[in-house]
mmCIF file of C-alpha atoms in Angstrom:
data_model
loop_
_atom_site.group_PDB
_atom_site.id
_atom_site.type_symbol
_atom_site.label_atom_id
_atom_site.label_comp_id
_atom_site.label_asym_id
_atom_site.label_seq_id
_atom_site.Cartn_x
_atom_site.Cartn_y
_atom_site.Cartn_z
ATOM 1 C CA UNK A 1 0.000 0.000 0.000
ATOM 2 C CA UNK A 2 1.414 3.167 -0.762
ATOM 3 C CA UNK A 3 2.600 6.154 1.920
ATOM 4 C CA UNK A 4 2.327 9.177 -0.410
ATOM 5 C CA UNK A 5 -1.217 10.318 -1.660
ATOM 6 C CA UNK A 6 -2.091 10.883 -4.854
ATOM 7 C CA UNK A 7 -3.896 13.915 -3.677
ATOM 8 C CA UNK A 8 -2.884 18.172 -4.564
ATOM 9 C CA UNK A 9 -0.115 19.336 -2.007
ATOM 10 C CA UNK A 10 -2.507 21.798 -0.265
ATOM 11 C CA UNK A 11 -3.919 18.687 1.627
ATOM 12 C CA UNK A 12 -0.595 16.885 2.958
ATOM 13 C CA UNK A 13 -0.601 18.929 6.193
ATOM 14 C CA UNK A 14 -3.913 17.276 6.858
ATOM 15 C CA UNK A 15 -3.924 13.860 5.508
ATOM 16 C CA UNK A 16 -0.112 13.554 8.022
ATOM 17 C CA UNK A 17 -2.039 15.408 10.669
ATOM 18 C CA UNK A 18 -4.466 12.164 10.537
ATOM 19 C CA UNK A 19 -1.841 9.789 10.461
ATOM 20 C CA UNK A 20 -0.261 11.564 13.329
ATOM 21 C CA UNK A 21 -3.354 11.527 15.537
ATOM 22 C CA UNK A 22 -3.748 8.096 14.637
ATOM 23 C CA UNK A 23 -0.224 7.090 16.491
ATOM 24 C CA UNK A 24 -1.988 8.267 19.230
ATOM 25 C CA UNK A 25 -3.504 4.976 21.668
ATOM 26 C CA UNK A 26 -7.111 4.058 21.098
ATOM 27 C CA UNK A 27 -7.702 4.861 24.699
ATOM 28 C CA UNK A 28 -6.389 8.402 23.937
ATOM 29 C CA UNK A 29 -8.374 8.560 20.997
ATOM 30 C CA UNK A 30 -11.350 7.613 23.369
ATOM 31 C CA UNK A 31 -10.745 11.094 25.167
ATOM 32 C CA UNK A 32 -11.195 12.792 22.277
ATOM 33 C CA UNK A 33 -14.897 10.911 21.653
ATOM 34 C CA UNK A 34 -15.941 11.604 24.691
ATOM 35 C CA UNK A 35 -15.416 15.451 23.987
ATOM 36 C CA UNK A 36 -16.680 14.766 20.848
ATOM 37 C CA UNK A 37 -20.285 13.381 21.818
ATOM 38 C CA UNK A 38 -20.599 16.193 24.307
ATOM 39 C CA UNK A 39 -20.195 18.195 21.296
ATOM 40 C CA UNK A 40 -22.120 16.614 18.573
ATOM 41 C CA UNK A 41 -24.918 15.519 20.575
ATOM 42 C CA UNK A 42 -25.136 18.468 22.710
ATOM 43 C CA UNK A 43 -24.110 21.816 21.291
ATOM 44 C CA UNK A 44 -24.241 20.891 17.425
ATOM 45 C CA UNK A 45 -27.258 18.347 17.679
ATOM 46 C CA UNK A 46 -25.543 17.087 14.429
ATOM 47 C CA UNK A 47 -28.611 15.059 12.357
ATOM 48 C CA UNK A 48 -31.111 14.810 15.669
ATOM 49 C CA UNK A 49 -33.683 15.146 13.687
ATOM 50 C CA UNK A 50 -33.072 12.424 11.490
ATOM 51 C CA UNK A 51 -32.072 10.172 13.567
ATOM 52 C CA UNK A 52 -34.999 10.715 15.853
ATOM 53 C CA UNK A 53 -37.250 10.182 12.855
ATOM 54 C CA UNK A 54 -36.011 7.214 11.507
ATOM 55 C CA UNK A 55 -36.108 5.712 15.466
ATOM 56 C CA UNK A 56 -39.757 6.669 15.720
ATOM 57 C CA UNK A 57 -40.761 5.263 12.488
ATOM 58 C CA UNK A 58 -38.852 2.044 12.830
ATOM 59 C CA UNK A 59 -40.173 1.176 17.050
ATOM 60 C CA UNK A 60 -43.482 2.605 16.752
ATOM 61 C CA UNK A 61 -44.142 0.417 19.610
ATOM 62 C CA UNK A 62 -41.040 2.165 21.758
ATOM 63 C CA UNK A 63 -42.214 4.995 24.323
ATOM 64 C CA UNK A 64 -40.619 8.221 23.744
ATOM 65 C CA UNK A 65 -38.411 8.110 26.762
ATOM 66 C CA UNK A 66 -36.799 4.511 25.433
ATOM 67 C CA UNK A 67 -36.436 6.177 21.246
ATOM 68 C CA UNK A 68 -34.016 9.015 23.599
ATOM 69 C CA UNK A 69 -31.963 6.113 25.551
ATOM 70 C CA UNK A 70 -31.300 4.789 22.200
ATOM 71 C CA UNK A 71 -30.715 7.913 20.338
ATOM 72 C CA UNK A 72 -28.169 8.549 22.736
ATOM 73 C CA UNK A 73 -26.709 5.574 23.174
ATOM 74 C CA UNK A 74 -26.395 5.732 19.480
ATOM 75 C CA UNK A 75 -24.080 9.240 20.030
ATOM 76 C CA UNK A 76 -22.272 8.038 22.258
ATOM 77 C CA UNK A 77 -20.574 5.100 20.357
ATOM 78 C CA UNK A 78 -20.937 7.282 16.927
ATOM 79 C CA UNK A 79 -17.505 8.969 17.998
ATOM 80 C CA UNK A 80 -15.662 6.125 18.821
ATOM 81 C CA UNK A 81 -16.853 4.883 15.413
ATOM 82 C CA UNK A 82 -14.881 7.748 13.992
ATOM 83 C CA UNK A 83 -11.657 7.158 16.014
ATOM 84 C CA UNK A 84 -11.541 3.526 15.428
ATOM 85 C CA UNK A 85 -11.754 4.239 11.615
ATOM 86 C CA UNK A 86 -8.623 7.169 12.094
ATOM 87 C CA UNK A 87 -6.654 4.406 14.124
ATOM 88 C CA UNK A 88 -6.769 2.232 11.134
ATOM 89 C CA UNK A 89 -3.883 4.039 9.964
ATOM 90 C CA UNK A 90 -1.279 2.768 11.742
ATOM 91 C CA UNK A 91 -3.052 -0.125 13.612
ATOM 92 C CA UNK A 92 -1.312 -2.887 12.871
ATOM 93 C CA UNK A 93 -2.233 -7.248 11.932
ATOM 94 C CA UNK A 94 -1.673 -8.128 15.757
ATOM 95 C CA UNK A 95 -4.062 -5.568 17.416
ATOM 96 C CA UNK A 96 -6.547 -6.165 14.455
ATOM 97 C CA UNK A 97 -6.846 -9.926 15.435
ATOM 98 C CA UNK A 98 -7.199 -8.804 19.041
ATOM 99 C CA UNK A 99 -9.940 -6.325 18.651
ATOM 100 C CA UNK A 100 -11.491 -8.540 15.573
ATOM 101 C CA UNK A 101 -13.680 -12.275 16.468
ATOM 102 C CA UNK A 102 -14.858 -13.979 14.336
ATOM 103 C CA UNK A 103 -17.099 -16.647 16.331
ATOM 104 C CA UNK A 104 -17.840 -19.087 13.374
ATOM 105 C CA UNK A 105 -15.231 -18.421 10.486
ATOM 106 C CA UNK A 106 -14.923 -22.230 9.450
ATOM 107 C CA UNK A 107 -18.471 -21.531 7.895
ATOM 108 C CA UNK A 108 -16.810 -18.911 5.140
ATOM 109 C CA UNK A 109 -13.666 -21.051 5.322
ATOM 110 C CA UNK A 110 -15.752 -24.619 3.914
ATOM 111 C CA UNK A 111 -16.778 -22.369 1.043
ATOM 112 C CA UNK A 112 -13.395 -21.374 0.125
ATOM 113 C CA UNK A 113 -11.856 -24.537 -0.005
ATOM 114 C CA UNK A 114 -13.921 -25.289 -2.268
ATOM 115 C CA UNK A 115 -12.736 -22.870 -4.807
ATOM 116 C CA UNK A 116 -15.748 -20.835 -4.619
ATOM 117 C CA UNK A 117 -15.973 -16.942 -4.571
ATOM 118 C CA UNK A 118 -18.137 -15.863 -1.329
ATOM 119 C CA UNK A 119 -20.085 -12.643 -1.155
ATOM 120 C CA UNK A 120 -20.939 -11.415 2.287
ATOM 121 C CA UNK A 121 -23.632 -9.414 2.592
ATOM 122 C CA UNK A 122 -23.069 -6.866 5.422
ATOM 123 C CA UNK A 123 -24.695 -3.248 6.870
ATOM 124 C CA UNK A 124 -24.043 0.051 8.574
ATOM 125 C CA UNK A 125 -23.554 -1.676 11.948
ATOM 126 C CA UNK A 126 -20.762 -2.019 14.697
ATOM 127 C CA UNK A 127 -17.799 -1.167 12.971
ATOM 128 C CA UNK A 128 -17.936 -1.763 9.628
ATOM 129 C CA UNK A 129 -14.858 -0.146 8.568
ATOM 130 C CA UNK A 130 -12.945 -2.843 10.256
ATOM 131 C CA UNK A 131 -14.685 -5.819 9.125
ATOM 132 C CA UNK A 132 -12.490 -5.653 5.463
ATOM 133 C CA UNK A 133 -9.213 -5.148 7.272
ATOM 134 C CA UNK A 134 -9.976 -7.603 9.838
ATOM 135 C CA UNK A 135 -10.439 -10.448 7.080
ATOM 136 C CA UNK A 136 -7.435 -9.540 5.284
ATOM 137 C CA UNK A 137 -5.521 -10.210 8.557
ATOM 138 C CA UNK A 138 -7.191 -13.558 9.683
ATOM 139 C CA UNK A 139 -8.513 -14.959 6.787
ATOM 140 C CA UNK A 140 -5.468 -16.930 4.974
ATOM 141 C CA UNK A 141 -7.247 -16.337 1.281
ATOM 142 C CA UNK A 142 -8.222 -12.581 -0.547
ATOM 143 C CA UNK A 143 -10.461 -10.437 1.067
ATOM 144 C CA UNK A 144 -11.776 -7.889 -0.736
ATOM 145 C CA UNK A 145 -14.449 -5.210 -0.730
ATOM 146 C CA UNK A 146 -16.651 -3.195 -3.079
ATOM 147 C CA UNK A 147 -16.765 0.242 -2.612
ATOM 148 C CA UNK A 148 -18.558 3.265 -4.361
ATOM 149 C CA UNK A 149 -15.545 6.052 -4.492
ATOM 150 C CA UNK A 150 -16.467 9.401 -2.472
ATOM 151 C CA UNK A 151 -17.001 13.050 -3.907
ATOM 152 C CA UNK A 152 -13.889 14.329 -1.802
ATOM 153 C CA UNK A 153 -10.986 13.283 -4.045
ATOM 154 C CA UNK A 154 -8.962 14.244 -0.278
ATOM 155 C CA UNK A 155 -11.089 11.753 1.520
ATOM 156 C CA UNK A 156 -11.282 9.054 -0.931
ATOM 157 C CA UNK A 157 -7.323 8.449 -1.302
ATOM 158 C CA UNK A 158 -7.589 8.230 2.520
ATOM 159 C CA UNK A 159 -10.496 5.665 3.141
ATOM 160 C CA UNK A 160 -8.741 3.451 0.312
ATOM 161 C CA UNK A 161 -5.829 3.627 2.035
ATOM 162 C CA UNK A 162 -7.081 3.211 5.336
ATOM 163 C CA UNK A 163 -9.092 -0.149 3.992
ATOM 164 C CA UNK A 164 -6.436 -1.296 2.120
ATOM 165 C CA UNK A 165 -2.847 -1.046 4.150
ATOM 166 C CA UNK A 166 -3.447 -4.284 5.684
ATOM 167 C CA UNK A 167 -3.812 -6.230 2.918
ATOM 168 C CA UNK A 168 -7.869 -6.189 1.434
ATOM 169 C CA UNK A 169 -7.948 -4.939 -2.040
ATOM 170 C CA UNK A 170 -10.846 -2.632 -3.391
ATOM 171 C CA UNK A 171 -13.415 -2.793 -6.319
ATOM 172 C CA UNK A 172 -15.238 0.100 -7.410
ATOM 173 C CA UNK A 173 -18.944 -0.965 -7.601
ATOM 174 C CA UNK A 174 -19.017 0.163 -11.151
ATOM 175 C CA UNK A 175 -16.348 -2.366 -11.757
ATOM 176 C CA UNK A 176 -18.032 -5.030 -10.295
ATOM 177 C CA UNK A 177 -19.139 -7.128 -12.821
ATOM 178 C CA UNK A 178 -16.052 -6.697 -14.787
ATOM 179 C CA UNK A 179 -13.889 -8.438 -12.090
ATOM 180 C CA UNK A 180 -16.440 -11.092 -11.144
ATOM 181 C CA UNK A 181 -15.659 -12.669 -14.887
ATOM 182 C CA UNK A 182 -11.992 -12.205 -14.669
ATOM 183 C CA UNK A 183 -11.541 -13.380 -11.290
ATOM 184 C CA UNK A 184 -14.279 -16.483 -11.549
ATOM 185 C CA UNK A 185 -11.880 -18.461 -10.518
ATOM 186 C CA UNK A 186 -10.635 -17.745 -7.750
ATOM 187 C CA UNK A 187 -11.449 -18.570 -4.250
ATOM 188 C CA UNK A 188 -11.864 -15.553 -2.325
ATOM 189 C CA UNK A 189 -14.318 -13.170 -0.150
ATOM 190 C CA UNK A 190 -16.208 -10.367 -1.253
ATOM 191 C CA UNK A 191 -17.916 -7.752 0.815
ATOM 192 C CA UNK A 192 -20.498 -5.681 0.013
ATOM 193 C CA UNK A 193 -22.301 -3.060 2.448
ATOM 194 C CA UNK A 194 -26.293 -4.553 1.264
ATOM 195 C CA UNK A 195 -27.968 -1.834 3.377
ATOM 196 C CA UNK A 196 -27.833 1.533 0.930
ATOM 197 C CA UNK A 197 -30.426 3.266 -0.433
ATOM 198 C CA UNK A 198 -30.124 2.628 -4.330
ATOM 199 C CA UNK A 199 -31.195 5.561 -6.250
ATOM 200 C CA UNK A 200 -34.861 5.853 -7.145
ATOM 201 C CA UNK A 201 -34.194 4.755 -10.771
ATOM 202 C CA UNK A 202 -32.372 1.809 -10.251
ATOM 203 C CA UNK A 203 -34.715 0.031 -7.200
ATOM 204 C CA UNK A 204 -35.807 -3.580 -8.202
ATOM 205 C CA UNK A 205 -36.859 -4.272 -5.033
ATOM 206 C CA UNK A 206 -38.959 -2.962 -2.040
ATOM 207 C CA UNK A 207 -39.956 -4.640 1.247
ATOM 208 C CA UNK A 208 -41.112 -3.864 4.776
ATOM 209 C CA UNK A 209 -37.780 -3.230 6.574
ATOM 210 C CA UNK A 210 -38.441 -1.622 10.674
ATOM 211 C CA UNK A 211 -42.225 -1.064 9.720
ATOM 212 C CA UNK A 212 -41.051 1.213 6.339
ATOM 213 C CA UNK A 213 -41.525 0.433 3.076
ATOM 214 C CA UNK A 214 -37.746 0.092 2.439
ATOM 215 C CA UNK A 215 -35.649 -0.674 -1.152
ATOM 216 C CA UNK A 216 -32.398 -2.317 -1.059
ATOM 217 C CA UNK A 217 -29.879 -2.835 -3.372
ATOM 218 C CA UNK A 218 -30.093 -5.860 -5.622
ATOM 219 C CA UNK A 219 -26.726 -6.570 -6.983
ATOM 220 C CA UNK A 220 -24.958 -9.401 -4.433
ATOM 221 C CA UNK A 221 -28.075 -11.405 -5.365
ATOM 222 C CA UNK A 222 -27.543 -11.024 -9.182
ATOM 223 C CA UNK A 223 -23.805 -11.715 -8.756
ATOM 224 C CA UNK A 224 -24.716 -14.896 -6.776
ATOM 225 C CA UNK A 225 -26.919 -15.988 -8.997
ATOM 226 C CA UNK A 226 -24.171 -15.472 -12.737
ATOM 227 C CA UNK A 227 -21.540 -16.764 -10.897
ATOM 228 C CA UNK A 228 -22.854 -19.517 -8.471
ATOM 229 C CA UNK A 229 -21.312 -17.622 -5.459
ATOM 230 C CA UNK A 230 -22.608 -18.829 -1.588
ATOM 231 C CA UNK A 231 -23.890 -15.530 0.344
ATOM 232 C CA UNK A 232 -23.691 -15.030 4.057
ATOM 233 C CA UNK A 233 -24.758 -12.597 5.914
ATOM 234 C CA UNK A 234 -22.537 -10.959 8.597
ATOM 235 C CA UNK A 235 -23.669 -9.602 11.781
ATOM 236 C CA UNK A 236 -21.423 -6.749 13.531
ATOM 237 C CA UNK A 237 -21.682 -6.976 17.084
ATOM 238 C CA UNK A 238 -20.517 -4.409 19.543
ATOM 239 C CA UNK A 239 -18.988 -5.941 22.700
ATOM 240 C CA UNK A 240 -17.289 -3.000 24.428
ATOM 241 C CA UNK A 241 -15.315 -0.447 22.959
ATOM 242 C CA UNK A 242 -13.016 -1.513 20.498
ATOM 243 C CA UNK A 243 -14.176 -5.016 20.515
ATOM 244 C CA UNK A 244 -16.381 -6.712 17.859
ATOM 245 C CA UNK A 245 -17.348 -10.443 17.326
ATOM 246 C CA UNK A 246 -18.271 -10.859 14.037
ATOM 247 C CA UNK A 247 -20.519 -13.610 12.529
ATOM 248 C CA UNK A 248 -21.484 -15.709 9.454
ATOM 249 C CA UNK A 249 -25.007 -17.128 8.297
ATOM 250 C CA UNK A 250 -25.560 -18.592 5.407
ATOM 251 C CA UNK A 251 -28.172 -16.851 2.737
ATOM 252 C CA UNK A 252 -27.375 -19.142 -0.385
ATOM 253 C CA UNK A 253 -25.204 -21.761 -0.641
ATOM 254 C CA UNK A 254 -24.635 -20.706 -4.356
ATOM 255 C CA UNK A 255 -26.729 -23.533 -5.829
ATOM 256 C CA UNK A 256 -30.263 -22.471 -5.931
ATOM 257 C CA UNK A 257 -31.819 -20.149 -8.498
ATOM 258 C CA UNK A 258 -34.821 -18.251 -7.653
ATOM 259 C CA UNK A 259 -37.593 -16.777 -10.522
ATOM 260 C CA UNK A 260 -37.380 -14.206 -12.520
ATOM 261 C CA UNK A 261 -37.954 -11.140 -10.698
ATOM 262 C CA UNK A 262 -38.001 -12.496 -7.152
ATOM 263 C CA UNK A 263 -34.946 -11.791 -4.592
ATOM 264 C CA UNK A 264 -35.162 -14.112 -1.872
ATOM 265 C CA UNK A 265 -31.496 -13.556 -0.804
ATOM 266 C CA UNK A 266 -31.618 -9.802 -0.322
ATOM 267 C CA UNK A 267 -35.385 -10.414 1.267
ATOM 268 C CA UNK A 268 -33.414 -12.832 4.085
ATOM 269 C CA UNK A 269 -30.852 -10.485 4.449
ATOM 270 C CA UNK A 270 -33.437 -7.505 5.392
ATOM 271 C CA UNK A 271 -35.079 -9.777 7.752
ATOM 272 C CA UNK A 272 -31.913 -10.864 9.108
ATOM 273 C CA UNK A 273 -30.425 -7.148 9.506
ATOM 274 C CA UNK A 274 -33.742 -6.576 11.046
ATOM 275 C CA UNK A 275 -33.633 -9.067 13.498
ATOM 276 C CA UNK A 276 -29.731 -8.047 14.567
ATOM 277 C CA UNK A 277 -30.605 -3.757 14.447
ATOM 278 C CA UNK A 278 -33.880 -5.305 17.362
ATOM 279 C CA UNK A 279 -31.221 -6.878 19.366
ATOM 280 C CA UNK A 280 -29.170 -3.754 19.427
ATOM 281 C CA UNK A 281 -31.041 -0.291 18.313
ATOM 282 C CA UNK A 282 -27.810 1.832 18.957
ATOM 283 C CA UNK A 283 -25.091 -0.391 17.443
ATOM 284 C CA UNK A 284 -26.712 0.838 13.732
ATOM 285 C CA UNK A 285 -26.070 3.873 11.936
ATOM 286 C CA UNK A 286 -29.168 5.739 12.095
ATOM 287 C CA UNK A 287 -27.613 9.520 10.728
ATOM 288 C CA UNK A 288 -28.649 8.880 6.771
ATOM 289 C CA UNK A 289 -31.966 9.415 5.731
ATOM 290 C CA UNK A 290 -32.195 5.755 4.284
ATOM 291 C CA UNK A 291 -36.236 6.126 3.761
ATOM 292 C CA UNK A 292 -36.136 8.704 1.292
ATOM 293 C CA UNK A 293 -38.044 7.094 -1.074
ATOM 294 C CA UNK A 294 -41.775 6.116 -1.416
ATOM 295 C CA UNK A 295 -42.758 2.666 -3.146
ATOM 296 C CA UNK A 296 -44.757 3.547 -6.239
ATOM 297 C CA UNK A 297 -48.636 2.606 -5.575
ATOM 298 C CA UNK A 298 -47.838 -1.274 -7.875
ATOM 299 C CA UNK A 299 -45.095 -2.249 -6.657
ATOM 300 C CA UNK A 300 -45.290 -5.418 -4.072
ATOM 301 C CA UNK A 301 -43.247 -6.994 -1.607
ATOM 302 C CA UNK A 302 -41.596 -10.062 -2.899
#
C-alpha cells in the first residue's frame, strides 16, 4: 500500500495530521470521543432530527423516553466509530486480530476450499470499517471489498488507504461485474455493504424493513446468482469499545436459483439485519436518511 497520496499538495498537512493523531492509543483517541459526543450531541445536535425520525418510524411500539436512551446511546458510540476508523492508519495485523472475532469463520472457510468466490452481505452496523481489514488479517485467502468512491478526491485516497494497508484490495462498484468474470476463478471473499439506499431509478426491489416500506440494493443477489457464489450474511456486534465479534449465516449456498424477478437472498438479508438492528437499536447507523423514497402505488413486496 502506498505512503504518499495521490492527492494536490494543499492537503498533505492534513492527511499527516491524521496519520499523526492516529499514532496516538485508542484509549487516547477515546478522550477525544468523549469530547466529541458532548459536542455533537449536545451543542451541534448534528442530524437529531433524522435520527430521531427514523427511530420513531422504525419502534413505533417504543415509548418516547426509550427512542431518547437509544438515540443517545447511538451518540455516544458514533464517535468512537470515527476514532476507530482514524486508528486504522497505523493499527497494525496483531491488534486487528485482538480487537477482531470472528465466532464461526470455518463456515466462510468450507466455502473457500472449495474454490468458490463468497459474497458477504453486510450493513451500517458495529464497525464496519474494520470488518475488510480484519479479514485480510485472519482470513489466509483474498479479502476484498466493493466500494462506491467518495465526492472528496482528499477523503477518498484516505479511506482506500485506510481499507487497504493491511492487505484487502478494493473494487469500485461500477467495476463489479467486470472483475467477477476475470476473477471467476478464484477462491476468495467479497464484501459488500447490502444496506444503501439505491437511487430511485435503479430500485428492483422494495420490502417492509423496521415497519417502512424500504428498497435495497439488488446486486450481491444477481452476482450470486451469474456466478454460483454462496452468500452469508454478517452480523457486527458491539462488545465494548473496540471489541467486535463478528458472525457468518448462510443466505445461499450458491446452488439455488430463484424466478425471474423475485430476490429471496436480499429479502433474508433484510429480515436478518432486522432481526440483529432489534437486538441492538444503537449499534446501527441511524444519521442517513435511508427512507427517502416512497414505493410507487404497484409495486409489491416479494
Amino acid at each position: 500500500m502506498k505512503e504518499t497520496p495521490n492527492i494536490p499538495a494543499l492537503y498533505f498537512p492534513l492527511w499527516w495530521l491524521l496519520k499523526g493523531l492516529s499514532l496516538l492509543p485508542l484509549s487516547v483517541l477515546y478522550l477525544l470521543a468523549d469530547f466529541l459526543f458532548v459536542l455533537v450531541y449536545y451543542i451541534i445536535g448534528y442530524r437529531k432530527k433524522v435520527v430521531f425520525q427514523n427511530l420513531r418510524n422504525s419502534f413505533p411500539e417504543k415509548p418516547e423516553k426509550e427512542i431518547q436512551g437509544i438515540a443517545k446511546a447511538f451518540y455516544r458510540q458514533f464517535p468512537d466509530l470515527i476514532m476507530e476508523i482514524l486508528k486504522l492508519a497505523s493499527m497494525d495485523a496483531a491488534e486487528m486480530r485482538r480487537r477482531i472475532v470472528f465466532s464461526n469463520q470455518e463456515l466462510l472457510d468450507n466455502f473457500v476450499r472449495q474454490g468458490k468466490t463468497v459474497i458477504t452481505m453486510g450493513s451500517h452496523s458495529g464497525n464496519w470499517e474494520w470488518v475488510l481489514p480484519a479479514g485480510a488479517v485472519q482470513f489466509g485467502f483474498p479479502a476484498e471489498g466493493i466500494y462506491r468512491p467518495l465526492k472528496s478526491k482528499f477523503f477518498e485516497e484516505f479511506m482506500l488507504y485506510l481499507r487497504g494497508r493491511l492487505g484487502a484490495r478494493l473494487i469500485k462498484m461500477k467495476d463489479t461485474m467486470r472483475d467477477f468474470v476475470r476473477n471467476r476463478k478464484t477462491a476468495r471473499v467479497v464484501a459488500m455493504l447490502s444496506d444503501q439506499t439505491p437511487p430511485y431509478g435503479e430500485i428492483q426491489f422494495w420490502t417492509t424493513f423496521l415497519n417502512q416500506d424500504t428498497p435495497f440494493f439488488v446486486g450481491a443477489e444477481k452476482l450470486a446468482n451469474a456466478f454460483g457464489c454462496p452468500v452469508l450474511f454478517l452480523d457486527v456486534e458491539r462488545e465494548k469499545r473496540g471489541h467486535y465479534r463478528l458472525t457468518f449465516e448462510v443466505l445461499s449456498d450458491g446452488n439455488s436459483k430463484p424466478e425471474e424477478g423475485a430476490f429471496p437472498i436480499t429479502e433474508a438479508f433484510a429480515q436478518k439485519l432486522e432481526s440483529s438492528i432489534r437486538r441492538n437499536p444503537a449499534n446501527y447507523l441511524w444519521t442517513h436518511k435511508r427512507w427517502k423514497h416512497q414505493r410507487p402505488q404497484a409495486a409489491s413486496s416479494e
